[in-house]
């Protein structure tokens, strides 16, 4: 048996609770307590050397393979001008052939006046297939070769829940929400080897941020669902990563036909449904129009009739739903559906994002059997656009966390990577301060939460979400030995130091996978 000792060990059983040592064997915690009481039962001693151990951090909502794609392709999230973007694209394009694809991920044209999309003609001049994914991933810009590959022209009708943008009768290259899948779901890069490589790169990176597992949604974007599922089956156990996979409604029927056995490392979860878009592309469904576009209230991905059928399909399989909702109109729609078609007793549906919630909606949410997947970093990334998009009156209802917790709603924290950086410390800092790192402006201070509540978002809460609170998320006897070990104490360092703490070691099921 292994004895972990020599540092501060937070159990997360209650606020401030620590123990001196952990006795662990074969990936399971056998006992916790004082060093003197446990040392006689140990064969191996692992000295924490003064560092700080927490239950292993889990990201409750991300796209693991998509994050790996960001690592493989051009990361545009830190680009600060259109000229810089074009230079980066040109540098990559110089090494490509005409039939090749160049993908840039994370561009946020709303973050600065210098950040605008290139014209489609400028992208055509790069002489290969170009796809630029906006940071929200609800809008892409492509060039004519990519449009032609997807058989999109001026006569193509926008699909339900999407927009193929035209200006003066000509394609602009902008595709929103369901329209973007006409391109991205059919790119010739979705081979098994491509997906395997993306998944392996992603897990290695996530381990480096102290992440021991994640709840992901990426089974419908890489050809037939067997392709990404085979990657998970062959990789997560060998790489020591615990994956819980939501099932996109378009992959649902195919996954029902597969022979799948859940394990410690891999399991399938709720039916994932997208109800609306995002604030960035003005496609989040609002109850009243956008302040900067009075003719637009966003869009619904599905008709009301189709949404009802999807929820009923999940209920027929005795399953829960995990629903992407950002605007208040989208949240109201799904609240009504859950009220009408509740899950089985003991089950909880997942409300993902829940980004614009007034008091009436909060009370209705509190009465439902739900959990909410929150993304604290959205507070930081949306700060520069929300006043323009929503106007002053609605700002106080944006990205609530404290209001949800106060009403007894379980909230779990995620990054939505590759949309945001997957480092949980960034999310913890954003939830506590509601500030950008290194800046002083606070976005709605009434929604700030405590350090303990913020750490729970990434430890105890993700375990509750998937009914594993009895074996994950805490340091206690009988729990799985998943640890995140940092070089500092989240609960005592200056709050501005939290996002800069370093991961010393990541331990999954008793095995060191990083550090």
Tab-separated table of C-alpha atoms in Angstrom:
chain	number	residue	atom	x	y	z
A	1	UNK	CA	0.000	0.000	0.000
A	2	UNK	CA	1.070	3.582	-0.732
A	3	UNK	CA	1.079	6.374	1.831
A	4	UNK	CA	0.760	9.924	0.519
A	5	UNK	CA	1.960	12.432	3.113
A	6	UNK	CA	4.119	15.491	3.706
A	7	UNK	CA	1.812	18.249	2.454
A	8	UNK	CA	-1.580	19.827	2.913
A	9	UNK	CA	-4.372	17.435	1.897
A	10	UNK	CA	-7.838	18.911	1.366
A	11	UNK	CA	-10.576	16.279	1.492
A	12	UNK	CA	-13.435	18.540	0.251
A	13	UNK	CA	-15.691	16.679	2.692
A	14	UNK	CA	-16.391	20.043	4.268
A	15	UNK	CA	-14.854	23.502	4.077
A	16	UNK	CA	-11.299	23.640	5.422
A	17	UNK	CA	-11.115	19.914	6.264
A	18	UNK	CA	-7.625	18.432	5.884
A	19	UNK	CA	-5.849	15.192	6.774
A	20	UNK	CA	-2.166	14.358	7.191
A	21	UNK	CA	-2.014	11.262	5.041
A	22	UNK	CA	-3.787	9.024	2.507
A	23	UNK	CA	-3.393	5.257	2.396
A	24	UNK	CA	-4.016	4.017	-1.151
A	25	UNK	CA	-3.871	0.650	-2.896
A	26	UNK	CA	-4.620	-0.266	-6.520
A	27	UNK	CA	-6.200	3.102	-7.258
A	28	UNK	CA	-8.570	3.151	-4.279
A	29	UNK	CA	-8.220	5.139	-1.059
A	30	UNK	CA	-8.080	2.618	1.798
A	31	UNK	CA	-7.939	5.097	4.681
A	32	UNK	CA	-7.189	8.710	5.565
A	33	UNK	CA	-5.996	10.261	8.804
A	34	UNK	CA	-2.862	10.989	10.782
A	35	UNK	CA	0.564	9.975	9.492
A	36	UNK	CA	1.430	8.181	12.728
A	37	UNK	CA	-1.758	6.131	12.589
A	38	UNK	CA	-1.328	5.010	8.966
A	39	UNK	CA	2.414	4.612	8.425
A	40	UNK	CA	2.570	1.100	9.872
A	41	UNK	CA	0.288	-0.250	7.132
A	42	UNK	CA	2.233	1.227	4.214
A	43	UNK	CA	4.892	-0.396	2.042
A	44	UNK	CA	5.642	2.673	-0.094
A	45	UNK	CA	5.836	6.321	0.981
A	46	UNK	CA	5.131	9.217	-1.394
A	47	UNK	CA	6.259	12.570	-0.001
A	48	UNK	CA	4.236	15.572	-1.176
A	49	UNK	CA	7.191	17.781	-0.245
A	50	UNK	CA	5.041	20.561	1.145
A	51	UNK	CA	2.729	20.784	-1.851
A	52	UNK	CA	-1.072	20.832	-1.694
A	53	UNK	CA	-3.284	17.885	-2.686
A	54	UNK	CA	-6.938	18.159	-3.754
A	55	UNK	CA	-9.410	15.615	-5.132
A	56	UNK	CA	-8.672	15.311	-8.852
A	57	UNK	CA	-10.069	18.181	-10.911
A	58	UNK	CA	-12.758	17.245	-13.453
A	59	UNK	CA	-14.030	19.395	-16.324
A	60	UNK	CA	-17.802	18.919	-16.397
A	61	UNK	CA	-18.289	20.210	-19.934
A	62	UNK	CA	-15.766	20.238	-22.750
A	63	UNK	CA	-15.109	18.741	-26.158
A	64	UNK	CA	-12.039	16.588	-25.614
A	65	UNK	CA	-11.345	15.699	-29.242
A	66	UNK	CA	-12.181	19.255	-30.323
A	67	UNK	CA	-9.599	20.562	-27.873
A	68	UNK	CA	-7.088	18.157	-29.395
A	69	UNK	CA	-7.931	19.604	-32.797
A	70	UNK	CA	-7.113	23.056	-31.483
A	71	UNK	CA	-3.706	21.737	-30.435
A	72	UNK	CA	-3.202	20.226	-33.906
A	73	UNK	CA	-4.346	23.238	-35.910
A	74	UNK	CA	-3.788	27.004	-35.837
A	75	UNK	CA	-4.743	28.371	-32.419
A	76	UNK	CA	-6.148	31.817	-33.184
A	77	UNK	CA	-7.335	32.620	-29.658
A	78	UNK	CA	-4.410	34.959	-28.908
A	79	UNK	CA	-4.333	36.717	-32.285
A	80	UNK	CA	-4.857	40.463	-31.897
A	81	UNK	CA	-5.580	41.784	-35.411
A	82	UNK	CA	-6.854	40.698	-38.801
A	83	UNK	CA	-3.405	41.352	-40.292
A	84	UNK	CA	-1.842	38.995	-37.739
A	85	UNK	CA	-4.442	36.355	-38.576
A	86	UNK	CA	-3.784	36.662	-42.309
A	87	UNK	CA	-0.034	36.418	-41.757
A	88	UNK	CA	-0.447	33.262	-39.671
A	89	UNK	CA	-2.770	31.731	-42.250
A	90	UNK	CA	-0.393	32.640	-45.089
A	91	UNK	CA	2.558	31.045	-43.287
A	92	UNK	CA	0.671	27.777	-42.926
A	93	UNK	CA	-0.821	27.941	-46.418
A	94	UNK	CA	2.649	28.212	-47.947
A	95	UNK	CA	3.303	24.606	-46.886
A	96	UNK	CA	-0.009	23.252	-48.213
A	97	UNK	CA	-1.337	22.053	-51.539
A	98	UNK	CA	-4.474	23.403	-53.185
A	99	UNK	CA	-6.562	20.408	-52.049
A	100	UNK	CA	-5.418	20.696	-48.403
A	101	UNK	CA	-7.408	22.182	-45.521
A	102	UNK	CA	-6.217	24.925	-43.188
A	103	UNK	CA	-8.189	25.294	-39.952
A	104	UNK	CA	-7.874	28.147	-37.453
A	105	UNK	CA	-9.664	27.770	-34.116
A	106	UNK	CA	-10.598	30.306	-31.442
A	107	UNK	CA	-10.695	33.603	-33.363
A	108	UNK	CA	-12.715	36.222	-31.455
A	109	UNK	CA	-13.416	39.210	-33.644
A	110	UNK	CA	-15.394	40.886	-30.827
A	111	UNK	CA	-12.444	41.152	-28.454
A	112	UNK	CA	-10.851	44.181	-30.124
A	113	UNK	CA	-11.601	46.811	-32.736
A	114	UNK	CA	-8.609	45.437	-34.643
A	115	UNK	CA	-10.176	41.964	-34.830
A	116	UNK	CA	-12.461	41.638	-37.831
A	117	UNK	CA	-13.009	38.737	-40.181
A	118	UNK	CA	-11.147	38.771	-43.478
A	119	UNK	CA	-13.215	38.945	-46.645
A	120	UNK	CA	-13.945	35.740	-48.494
A	121	UNK	CA	-11.798	37.022	-51.361
A	122	UNK	CA	-8.816	37.455	-49.035
A	123	UNK	CA	-9.217	33.851	-47.896
A	124	UNK	CA	-9.569	32.639	-51.494
A	125	UNK	CA	-6.135	34.119	-52.251
A	126	UNK	CA	-4.513	31.655	-49.824
A	127	UNK	CA	-5.145	28.941	-52.412
A	128	UNK	CA	-6.369	26.103	-50.153
A	129	UNK	CA	-9.516	25.213	-48.232
A	130	UNK	CA	-9.850	27.625	-45.279
A	131	UNK	CA	-12.008	27.235	-42.155
A	132	UNK	CA	-11.871	29.828	-39.350
A	133	UNK	CA	-13.812	28.805	-36.244
A	134	UNK	CA	-14.974	31.680	-34.070
A	135	UNK	CA	-14.179	31.248	-30.374
A	136	UNK	CA	-17.808	30.342	-29.579
A	137	UNK	CA	-17.815	27.584	-32.255
A	138	UNK	CA	-21.294	28.691	-33.305
A	139	UNK	CA	-19.937	30.630	-36.277
A	140	UNK	CA	-17.295	29.831	-38.862
A	141	UNK	CA	-15.899	31.640	-41.871
A	142	UNK	CA	-14.779	29.685	-44.909
A	143	UNK	CA	-13.599	30.476	-48.414
A	144	UNK	CA	-15.067	29.500	-51.779
A	145	UNK	CA	-13.098	26.217	-52.105
A	146	UNK	CA	-14.520	25.042	-48.775
A	147	UNK	CA	-18.033	26.124	-49.788
A	148	UNK	CA	-17.694	24.329	-53.116
A	149	UNK	CA	-16.466	21.169	-51.359
A	150	UNK	CA	-19.671	21.233	-49.278
A	151	UNK	CA	-21.745	21.994	-52.409
A	152	UNK	CA	-22.905	25.332	-51.008
A	153	UNK	CA	-23.704	28.101	-53.484
A	154	UNK	CA	-25.954	31.150	-53.658
A	155	UNK	CA	-29.002	28.943	-54.282
A	156	UNK	CA	-28.437	26.780	-51.190
A	157	UNK	CA	-31.179	27.293	-48.629
A	158	UNK	CA	-30.085	27.793	-45.000
A	159	UNK	CA	-30.876	24.675	-42.967
A	160	UNK	CA	-33.257	24.844	-40.030
A	161	UNK	CA	-31.481	26.400	-37.059
A	162	UNK	CA	-28.689	27.862	-39.153
A	163	UNK	CA	-27.681	30.713	-41.437
A	164	UNK	CA	-25.741	30.694	-44.707
A	165	UNK	CA	-24.957	34.393	-44.830
A	166	UNK	CA	-25.253	36.390	-48.040
A	167	UNK	CA	-24.726	40.066	-48.778
A	168	UNK	CA	-26.172	41.604	-51.924
A	169	UNK	CA	-26.870	38.098	-53.216
A	170	UNK	CA	-23.280	36.847	-52.745
A	171	UNK	CA	-21.949	34.366	-50.190
A	172	UNK	CA	-19.856	36.008	-47.482
A	173	UNK	CA	-18.343	32.742	-46.200
A	174	UNK	CA	-20.058	33.138	-42.793
A	175	UNK	CA	-21.972	30.060	-41.613
A	176	UNK	CA	-23.857	30.063	-38.311
A	177	UNK	CA	-24.962	27.195	-36.051
A	178	UNK	CA	-26.458	24.232	-37.936
A	179	UNK	CA	-25.245	25.649	-41.268
A	180	UNK	CA	-21.589	25.285	-40.269
A	181	UNK	CA	-21.975	21.495	-39.988
A	182	UNK	CA	-22.503	21.400	-43.761
A	183	UNK	CA	-18.743	21.993	-43.886
A	184	UNK	CA	-17.147	20.827	-40.636
A	185	UNK	CA	-18.905	17.447	-40.451
A	186	UNK	CA	-17.708	16.525	-43.921
A	187	UNK	CA	-14.113	17.683	-43.977
A	188	UNK	CA	-11.726	14.942	-45.165
A	189	UNK	CA	-9.758	15.131	-41.905
A	190	UNK	CA	-12.073	12.940	-39.843
A	191	UNK	CA	-10.087	9.729	-40.219
A	192	UNK	CA	-9.501	7.316	-37.351
A	193	UNK	CA	-5.826	8.250	-37.143
A	194	UNK	CA	-6.657	11.974	-37.092
A	195	UNK	CA	-9.151	11.523	-34.249
A	196	UNK	CA	-6.794	9.217	-32.331
A	197	UNK	CA	-4.016	11.776	-32.544
A	198	UNK	CA	-6.305	14.635	-31.455
A	199	UNK	CA	-7.574	12.642	-28.469
A	200	UNK	CA	-4.086	11.669	-27.310
A	201	UNK	CA	-2.810	15.241	-27.601
A	202	UNK	CA	-5.838	16.492	-25.707
A	203	UNK	CA	-5.510	14.057	-22.795
A	204	UNK	CA	-1.806	14.800	-22.384
A	205	UNK	CA	-2.564	18.509	-22.216
A	206	UNK	CA	-5.505	18.078	-19.832
A	207	UNK	CA	-3.361	15.995	-17.483
A	208	UNK	CA	-0.841	18.852	-17.394
A	209	UNK	CA	-3.575	21.103	-15.956
A	210	UNK	CA	-4.397	18.634	-13.191
A	211	UNK	CA	-7.493	17.254	-14.922
A	212	UNK	CA	-8.221	13.585	-14.203
A	213	UNK	CA	-11.406	13.264	-16.247
A	214	UNK	CA	-13.999	15.124	-18.255
A	215	UNK	CA	-17.588	15.098	-19.454
A	216	UNK	CA	-17.335	15.495	-23.205
A	217	UNK	CA	-19.602	15.813	-26.226
A	218	UNK	CA	-17.946	14.887	-29.500
A	219	UNK	CA	-19.480	11.689	-30.890
A	220	UNK	CA	-21.274	13.284	-33.857
A	221	UNK	CA	-18.564	15.417	-35.493
A	222	UNK	CA	-16.125	12.877	-36.933
A	223	UNK	CA	-18.052	10.792	-39.405
A	224	UNK	CA	-19.933	7.805	-38.026
A	225	UNK	CA	-20.033	7.728	-34.184
A	226	UNK	CA	-17.968	4.535	-34.247
A	227	UNK	CA	-14.915	6.607	-35.211
A	228	UNK	CA	-14.652	8.809	-32.077
A	229	UNK	CA	-16.041	6.050	-29.841
A	230	UNK	CA	-13.327	3.662	-31.051
A	231	UNK	CA	-10.721	6.297	-30.206
A	232	UNK	CA	-12.074	6.581	-26.678
A	233	UNK	CA	-12.253	2.814	-26.250
A	234	UNK	CA	-8.652	2.314	-27.309
A	235	UNK	CA	-7.062	5.347	-25.625
A	236	UNK	CA	-8.626	6.507	-22.343
A	237	UNK	CA	-7.761	3.425	-20.264
A	238	UNK	CA	-4.189	3.321	-21.545
A	239	UNK	CA	-3.814	7.046	-20.903
A	240	UNK	CA	-5.534	6.952	-17.482
A	241	UNK	CA	-8.333	9.404	-18.162
A	242	UNK	CA	-11.952	9.079	-17.019
A	243	UNK	CA	-14.356	10.104	-19.768
A	244	UNK	CA	-18.118	10.550	-19.523
A	245	UNK	CA	-19.570	11.084	-23.010
A	246	UNK	CA	-22.784	12.914	-23.766
A	247	UNK	CA	-24.602	11.561	-26.812
A	248	UNK	CA	-25.576	14.106	-29.448
A	249	UNK	CA	-29.129	13.490	-30.612
A	250	UNK	CA	-27.900	12.858	-34.170
A	251	UNK	CA	-25.654	10.059	-32.906
A	252	UNK	CA	-28.255	8.662	-30.493
A	253	UNK	CA	-29.810	5.985	-32.725
A	254	UNK	CA	-26.447	4.738	-34.026
A	255	UNK	CA	-25.076	4.471	-30.487
A	256	UNK	CA	-28.117	2.441	-29.415
A	257	UNK	CA	-27.133	-0.201	-31.968
A	258	UNK	CA	-23.552	-0.574	-30.702
A	259	UNK	CA	-22.227	-3.088	-28.236
A	260	UNK	CA	-20.942	-0.899	-25.417
A	261	UNK	CA	-20.000	-1.806	-21.867
A	262	UNK	CA	-19.293	1.060	-19.437
A	263	UNK	CA	-16.144	1.000	-17.323
A	264	UNK	CA	-14.208	3.117	-14.830
A	265	UNK	CA	-12.627	4.874	-17.800
A	266	UNK	CA	-15.501	5.329	-20.220
A	267	UNK	CA	-19.268	5.642	-20.051
A	268	UNK	CA	-22.091	7.135	-22.080
A	269	UNK	CA	-24.339	9.824	-20.636
A	270	UNK	CA	-27.356	11.954	-21.470
A	271	UNK	CA	-28.784	12.882	-24.853
A	272	UNK	CA	-27.182	16.190	-25.913
A	273	UNK	CA	-29.502	18.706	-27.553
A	274	UNK	CA	-28.586	22.168	-28.846
A	275	UNK	CA	-31.512	24.548	-28.397
A	276	UNK	CA	-29.941	27.857	-29.455
A	277	UNK	CA	-26.647	29.452	-30.446
A	278	UNK	CA	-24.353	31.936	-28.679
A	279	UNK	CA	-24.095	35.636	-27.833
A	280	UNK	CA	-21.076	36.211	-30.091
A	281	UNK	CA	-22.865	35.507	-33.368
A	282	UNK	CA	-26.166	36.884	-31.988
A	283	UNK	CA	-27.748	33.434	-32.303
A	284	UNK	CA	-28.573	32.852	-28.607
A	285	UNK	CA	-32.390	32.905	-28.428
A	286	UNK	CA	-33.567	35.959	-26.454
A	287	UNK	CA	-37.033	36.914	-25.218
A	288	UNK	CA	-36.476	40.420	-26.598
A	289	UNK	CA	-34.172	41.577	-29.397
A	290	UNK	CA	-30.441	42.194	-29.205
A	291	UNK	CA	-29.626	45.735	-28.126
A	292	UNK	CA	-27.266	46.162	-31.068
A	293	UNK	CA	-29.545	44.442	-33.607
A	294	UNK	CA	-33.210	45.301	-32.876
A	295	UNK	CA	-34.483	43.099	-35.712
A	296	UNK	CA	-32.837	39.975	-34.292
A	297	UNK	CA	-33.741	37.897	-31.238
A	298	UNK	CA	-31.449	34.972	-32.076
A	299	UNK	CA	-32.521	31.573	-33.312
A	300	UNK	CA	-33.760	28.159	-32.224
A	301	UNK	CA	-31.869	25.176	-33.620
A	302	UNK	CA	-35.035	23.031	-33.614
A	303	UNK	CA	-38.715	23.684	-33.999
A	304	UNK	CA	-40.848	23.245	-30.880
A	305	UNK	CA	-42.309	20.051	-32.344
A	306	UNK	CA	-38.852	18.596	-33.016
A	307	UNK	CA	-37.684	19.474	-29.503
A	308	UNK	CA	-40.657	17.664	-28.016
A	309	UNK	CA	-39.879	14.592	-30.094
A	310	UNK	CA	-36.241	14.571	-28.982
A	311	UNK	CA	-37.145	14.861	-25.307
A	312	UNK	CA	-39.750	12.128	-25.672
A	313	UNK	CA	-37.199	9.885	-27.398
A	314	UNK	CA	-34.816	10.294	-24.462
A	315	UNK	CA	-37.580	9.602	-21.954
A	316	UNK	CA	-38.634	6.489	-23.879
A	317	UNK	CA	-35.097	5.186	-23.325
A	318	UNK	CA	-35.361	6.145	-19.615
A	319	UNK	CA	-32.565	8.647	-20.261
A	320	UNK	CA	-31.814	12.209	-19.238
A	321	UNK	CA	-31.115	15.152	-21.501
A	322	UNK	CA	-28.171	17.572	-21.543
A	323	UNK	CA	-29.317	20.783	-23.156
A	324	UNK	CA	-27.262	23.669	-24.571
A	325	UNK	CA	-29.217	26.823	-23.707
A	326	UNK	CA	-27.738	30.319	-23.539
A	327	UNK	CA	-30.501	32.860	-24.136
A	328	UNK	CA	-33.448	33.365	-21.785
A	329	UNK	CA	-35.972	32.337	-24.445
A	330	UNK	CA	-34.125	29.051	-24.969
A	331	UNK	CA	-33.974	28.435	-21.196
A	332	UNK	CA	-37.705	29.129	-20.838
A	333	UNK	CA	-38.434	26.669	-23.641
A	334	UNK	CA	-36.485	23.814	-22.097
A	335	UNK	CA	-37.821	24.543	-18.601
A	336	UNK	CA	-41.347	24.126	-19.957
A	337	UNK	CA	-40.414	20.852	-21.659
A	338	UNK	CA	-38.814	19.399	-18.523
A	339	UNK	CA	-41.874	20.452	-16.544
A	340	UNK	CA	-44.025	18.620	-19.085
A	341	UNK	CA	-41.727	15.600	-19.578
A	342	UNK	CA	-39.704	15.130	-16.369
A	343	UNK	CA	-36.990	12.476	-16.039
A	344	UNK	CA	-37.435	9.380	-13.912
A	345	UNK	CA	-37.427	9.740	-10.138
A	346	UNK	CA	-33.842	10.176	-8.934
A	347	UNK	CA	-32.560	11.362	-12.327
A	348	UNK	CA	-31.397	14.901	-13.105
A	349	UNK	CA	-31.237	16.609	-16.486
A	350	UNK	CA	-28.256	18.811	-17.368
A	351	UNK	CA	-28.720	22.461	-18.298
A	352	UNK	CA	-25.545	23.525	-20.079
A	353	UNK	CA	-24.440	27.211	-19.955
A	354	UNK	CA	-27.729	28.735	-18.693
A	355	UNK	CA	-26.290	32.142	-19.497
A	356	UNK	CA	-29.153	34.651	-19.280
A	357	UNK	CA	-31.538	33.906	-16.415
A	358	UNK	CA	-34.021	36.307	-14.836
A	359	UNK	CA	-35.540	35.821	-11.383
A	360	UNK	CA	-38.652	34.063	-12.661
A	361	UNK	CA	-36.574	31.520	-14.571
A	362	UNK	CA	-34.339	30.975	-11.541
A	363	UNK	CA	-37.336	29.996	-9.434
A	364	UNK	CA	-38.637	27.610	-12.099
A	365	UNK	CA	-35.190	26.049	-12.497
A	366	UNK	CA	-34.933	25.547	-8.741
A	367	UNK	CA	-38.120	23.480	-8.811
A	368	UNK	CA	-36.794	21.083	-11.457
A	369	UNK	CA	-34.653	17.920	-11.150
A	370	UNK	CA	-31.619	19.485	-12.853
A	371	UNK	CA	-27.997	20.385	-12.500
A	372	UNK	CA	-26.373	23.308	-14.320
A	373	UNK	CA	-23.040	23.077	-16.121
A	374	UNK	CA	-21.512	26.550	-15.722
A	375	UNK	CA	-18.468	27.942	-17.530
A	376	UNK	CA	-16.988	30.678	-15.322
A	377	UNK	CA	-14.529	31.743	-18.021
A	378	UNK	CA	-17.449	32.831	-20.205
A	379	UNK	CA	-17.720	35.740	-17.748
A	380	UNK	CA	-14.259	36.858	-18.822
A	381	UNK	CA	-14.582	36.249	-22.563
A	382	UNK	CA	-18.077	37.773	-22.863
A	383	UNK	CA	-17.285	40.833	-20.747
A	384	UNK	CA	-16.326	42.944	-23.747
A	385	UNK	CA	-19.467	42.240	-25.803
A	386	UNK	CA	-22.379	41.681	-23.429
A	387	UNK	CA	-23.224	45.300	-22.695
A	388	UNK	CA	-23.439	45.945	-26.429
A	389	UNK	CA	-25.374	42.731	-27.114
A	390	UNK	CA	-27.777	42.851	-24.166
A	391	UNK	CA	-27.921	46.452	-22.964
A	392	UNK	CA	-27.611	47.582	-19.352
A	393	UNK	CA	-30.906	46.189	-18.053
A	394	UNK	CA	-30.104	42.536	-18.820
A	395	UNK	CA	-26.450	42.538	-17.752
A	396	UNK	CA	-27.176	41.552	-14.143
A	397	UNK	CA	-28.864	38.373	-15.356
A	398	UNK	CA	-25.850	37.166	-17.369
A	399	UNK	CA	-23.797	34.140	-16.310
A	400	UNK	CA	-25.221	33.662	-12.807
A	401	UNK	CA	-23.542	31.229	-10.415
A	402	UNK	CA	-24.258	32.517	-6.908
A	403	UNK	CA	-27.957	32.912	-7.740
A	404	UNK	CA	-28.118	29.284	-8.861
A	405	UNK	CA	-26.254	27.990	-5.797
A	406	UNK	CA	-28.360	30.087	-3.417
A	407	UNK	CA	-31.471	28.350	-4.737
A	408	UNK	CA	-29.986	24.933	-4.054
A	409	UNK	CA	-29.181	24.077	-7.678
A	410	UNK	CA	-26.123	21.872	-8.139
A	411	UNK	CA	-23.597	23.621	-10.388
A	412	UNK	CA	-20.610	21.894	-11.957
A	413	UNK	CA	-17.717	23.757	-13.577
A	414	UNK	CA	-16.346	23.310	-17.054
A	415	UNK	CA	-14.349	25.147	-19.679
A	416	UNK	CA	-16.189	24.161	-22.863
A	417	UNK	CA	-12.678	23.711	-24.289
A	418	UNK	CA	-11.620	24.367	-26.991
A	419	UNK	CA	-13.809	27.462	-26.559
A	420	UNK	CA	-12.053	28.437	-23.318
A	421	UNK	CA	-8.707	27.405	-21.844
A	422	UNK	CA	-9.114	24.098	-19.989
A	423	UNK	CA	-7.046	25.062	-16.931
A	424	UNK	CA	-9.480	24.669	-13.973
A	425	UNK	CA	-7.552	27.310	-12.028
A	426	UNK	CA	-8.670	29.871	-14.596
A	427	UNK	CA	-12.276	28.836	-14.059
A	428	UNK	CA	-11.905	28.874	-10.269
A	429	UNK	CA	-10.433	32.384	-10.405
A	430	UNK	CA	-13.201	33.610	-12.727
A	431	UNK	CA	-15.918	32.201	-10.461
A	432	UNK	CA	-14.416	33.845	-7.358
A	433	UNK	CA	-13.588	37.265	-8.833
A	434	UNK	CA	-15.621	37.623	-12.050
A	435	UNK	CA	-12.608	39.484	-13.420
A	436	UNK	CA	-10.241	38.962	-16.299
A	437	UNK	CA	-6.804	37.827	-15.152
A	438	UNK	CA	-4.695	40.897	-14.407
A	439	UNK	CA	-7.594	43.354	-14.656
A	440	UNK	CA	-9.769	45.067	-12.048
A	441	UNK	CA	-13.203	45.383	-13.670
A	442	UNK	CA	-15.745	43.097	-11.950
A	443	UNK	CA	-18.674	41.708	-13.908
A	444	UNK	CA	-21.681	41.709	-11.530
A	445	UNK	CA	-20.031	41.256	-8.121
A	446	UNK	CA	-23.247	39.892	-6.598
A	447	UNK	CA	-22.629	36.632	-8.470
A	448	UNK	CA	-19.117	36.055	-7.065
A	449	UNK	CA	-18.781	32.822	-5.085
A	450	UNK	CA	-16.409	31.700	-2.322
A	451	UNK	CA	-13.157	29.828	-2.882
A	452	UNK	CA	-14.639	26.665	-1.414
A	453	UNK	CA	-17.695	26.859	-3.683
A	454	UNK	CA	-15.425	27.462	-6.673
A	455	UNK	CA	-13.239	24.424	-5.965
A	456	UNK	CA	-16.378	22.306	-5.484
A	457	UNK	CA	-17.330	23.160	-9.083
A	458	UNK	CA	-14.379	21.059	-10.264
A	459	UNK	CA	-14.290	18.327	-7.600
A	460	UNK	CA	-17.412	17.246	-5.734
A	461	UNK	CA	-19.984	18.652	-8.178
A	462	UNK	CA	-18.887	16.774	-11.337
A	463	UNK	CA	-19.127	13.539	-9.335
A	464	UNK	CA	-22.693	14.395	-8.264
A	465	UNK	CA	-23.651	15.135	-11.857
A	466	UNK	CA	-22.917	11.564	-12.972
A	467	UNK	CA	-24.074	9.833	-9.765
A	468	UNK	CA	-20.566	9.057	-8.546
A	469	UNK	CA	-20.494	11.236	-5.436
A	470	UNK	CA	-19.992	8.073	-3.355
A	471	UNK	CA	-16.656	7.220	-5.052
A	472	UNK	CA	-15.306	10.409	-6.661
A	473	UNK	CA	-14.748	14.056	-5.822
A	474	UNK	CA	-13.496	13.703	-2.245
A	475	UNK	CA	-10.535	12.324	-0.335
A	476	UNK	CA	-12.127	9.578	1.792
A	477	UNK	CA	-11.916	5.845	2.356
A	478	UNK	CA	-13.430	3.885	-0.515
A	479	UNK	CA	-13.029	6.708	-3.024
A	480	UNK	CA	-10.987	6.489	-6.213
A	481	UNK	CA	-7.443	7.798	-5.784
A	482	UNK	CA	-7.607	10.756	-8.188
A	483	UNK	CA	-5.447	13.666	-7.020
A	484	UNK	CA	-4.474	17.102	-8.289
A	485	UNK	CA	-1.326	18.333	-6.533
A	486	UNK	CA	-0.436	22.026	-6.765
A	487	UNK	CA	2.505	24.079	-5.567
A	488	UNK	CA	0.201	26.385	-3.587
A	489	UNK	CA	-2.980	26.579	-1.561
A	490	UNK	CA	-6.026	27.873	-3.427
A	491	UNK	CA	-7.685	28.703	-0.109
A	492	UNK	CA	-4.922	30.880	1.360
A	493	UNK	CA	-2.839	32.471	-1.437
A	494	UNK	CA	-3.670	35.931	-2.709
A	495	UNK	CA	-6.599	35.525	-5.061
A	496	UNK	CA	-4.609	37.013	-7.937
A	497	UNK	CA	-2.112	34.129	-7.575
A	498	UNK	CA	-4.695	31.375	-8.105
A	499	UNK	CA	-4.550	31.193	-11.921
A	500	UNK	CA	-0.745	31.134	-11.766
A	501	UNK	CA	-0.377	28.149	-9.418
A	502	UNK	CA	1.449	25.225	-10.987
A	503	UNK	CA	0.474	21.571	-11.215
A	504	UNK	CA	3.162	19.488	-9.527
A	505	UNK	CA	1.544	16.131	-10.173
A	506	UNK	CA	-1.669	14.642	-11.583
A	507	UNK	CA	-2.660	11.231	-10.251
A	508	UNK	CA	-5.421	9.109	-11.784
A	509	UNK	CA	-6.507	5.920	-10.041
A	510	UNK	CA	-3.276	5.901	-8.077
A	511	UNK	CA	-1.055	6.326	-11.140
A	512	UNK	CA	0.988	9.465	-11.753
A	513	UNK	CA	0.148	10.676	-15.263
A	514	UNK	CA	1.827	14.081	-15.093
A	515	UNK	CA	4.702	15.510	-13.079
